[in-house]
C-alpha positions as a Python dict, from the first residue, in 0.01 Angstrom:
ca = {
    (1, 'M'): (0, 0, 0),
    (2, 'S'): (-288, 237, 62),
    (3, 'I'): (-224, 542, 281),
    (4, 'S'): (-522, 698, 454),
    (5, 'R'): (-606, 1065, 431),
    (6, 'N'): (-545, 1104, 806),
    (7, 'V'): (-185, 986, 767),
    (8, 'I'): (-132, 1239, 488),
    (9, 'L'): (-288, 1512, 704),
    (10, 'D'): (-47, 1419, 985),
    (11, 'L'): (248, 1451, 746),
    (12, 'L'): (138, 1778, 584),
    (13, 'P'): (294, 2017, 839),
    (14, 'V'): (635, 1855, 786),
    (15, 'Y'): (583, 1863, 409),
    (16, 'L'): (475, 2228, 405),
    (17, 'A'): (770, 2327, 624),
    (18, 'G'): (1004, 2166, 371),
    (19, 'E'): (1140, 1923, 628),
    (20, 'A'): (1000, 1600, 482),
    (21, 'S'): (1228, 1336, 336),
    (22, 'E'): (1224, 1270, -38),
    (23, 'E'): (1020, 954, 13),
    (24, 'T'): (762, 1136, 225),
    (25, 'R'): (740, 1421, -27),
    (26, 'A'): (689, 1171, -309),
    (27, 'L'): (423, 987, -109),
    (28, 'I'): (233, 1308, -31),
    (29, 'E'): (259, 1439, -387),
    (30, 'E'): (135, 1106, -523),
    (31, 'Y'): (-160, 1117, -283),
    (32, 'L'): (-238, 1478, -374),
    (33, 'Q'): (-280, 1376, -739),
    (34, 'S'): (-577, 1163, -638),
    (35, 'D'): (-726, 1405, -381),
    (36, 'K'): (-791, 1733, -560),
    (37, 'E'): (-957, 1896, -258),
    (38, 'L'): (-653, 1836, -39),
    (39, 'A'): (-423, 1938, -324),
    (40, 'Q'): (-607, 2272, -345),
    (41, 'M'): (-567, 2323, 31),
    (42, 'V'): (-193, 2251, 5),
    (43, 'T'): (-158, 2495, -285),
    (44, 'E'): (-333, 2767, -86),
    (45, 'S'): (-121, 2690, 220),
    (46, 'K'): (197, 2731, 17),
    (47, 'K'): (79, 3075, -98),
    (48, 'T'): (13, 3194, 259),
    (49, 'P'): (332, 3326, 419),
    (50, 'L'): (438, 3166, 744),
    (51, 'A'): (455, 3390, 1048),
    (52, 'E'): (832, 3348, 1069),
    (53, 'N'): (872, 3472, 710),
    (54, 'I'): (674, 3792, 761),
    (55, 'K'): (898, 4095, 787),
    (56, 'I'): (804, 4322, 1076),
    (57, 'P'): (919, 4679, 1028),
    (58, 'V'): (1145, 4781, 1313),
    (59, 'N'): (1130, 5137, 1433),
    (60, 'K'): (1432, 5259, 1631),
    (61, 'D'): (1212, 5461, 1867),
    (62, 'T'): (993, 5159, 1937),
    (63, 'E'): (1298, 4944, 2003),
    (64, 'M'): (1443, 5203, 2242),
    (65, 'E'): (1112, 5230, 2426),
    (66, 'S'): (1099, 4852, 2464),
    (67, 'L'): (1457, 4852, 2591),
    (68, 'R'): (1377, 5123, 2848),
    (69, 'K'): (1072, 4931, 2968),
    (70, 'A'): (1277, 4613, 3004),
    (71, 'Q'): (1549, 4799, 3194),
    (72, 'G'): (1287, 4955, 3422),
    (73, 'M'): (1140, 4614, 3497),
    (74, 'I'): (1486, 4479, 3579),
    (75, 'H'): (1557, 4773, 3812),
    (76, 'R'): (1221, 4734, 3989),
    (77, 'T'): (1286, 4362, 4035),
    (78, 'I'): (1629, 4431, 4184),
    (79, 'L'): (1491, 4699, 4418),
    (80, 'L'): (1205, 4478, 4529),
    (81, 'G'): (1444, 4189, 4591),
    (82, 'G'): (1670, 4419, 4792),
    (83, 'A'): (1377, 4545, 4999),
    (84, 'V'): (1261, 4191, 5074),
    (85, 'L'): (1615, 4088, 5167),
    (86, 'L'): (1649, 4391, 5395),
    (87, 'I'): (1319, 4310, 5568),
    (88, 'V'): (1420, 3947, 5613),
    (89, 'L'): (1755, 4045, 5764),
    (90, 'V'): (1639, 4339, 5979),
    (91, 'T'): (1322, 4185, 6126),
    (92, 'P'): (1505, 3929, 6345),
    (93, 'L'): (1736, 4203, 6474),
    (94, 'L'): (1442, 4423, 6570),
    (95, 'V'): (1260, 4135, 6737),
    (96, 'T'): (1575, 4046, 6930),
    (97, 'A'): (1626, 4408, 7037),
    (98, 'V'): (1267, 4434, 7161),
    (99, 'L'): (1295, 4107, 7353),
    (100, 'V'): (1623, 4215, 7515),
    (101, 'Y'): (1467, 4547, 7612),
    (102, 'L'): (1160, 4379, 7763),
    (103, 'M'): (1358, 4115, 7951),
    (104, 'F'): (1655, 4306, 8087),
    (105, 'I'): (1599, 4676, 8077),
    (106, 'R'): (1252, 4688, 8232),
}
């Protein structure tokens, strides 16, 4: 059975992530023996670290600053929500008070 290059290209991400079955790995490795250009690309891809494997240095000050910003955003959201709720609840009372004043007191 002949497998096209496009099928191999579709399977490469799974192969490179190490999630391919043994049969799929064998199929891809067999194909790579006949396609030296693609084999070279796979070799280079294996050398390049994946983004999830790159260690990002964590600075305590940076982490604390991020935490403070997040807390500030949460507080602003709560205050804004409270203000909107207050406006929604108070506006009908004010409108009612004005209508009562205009209808009965005048």
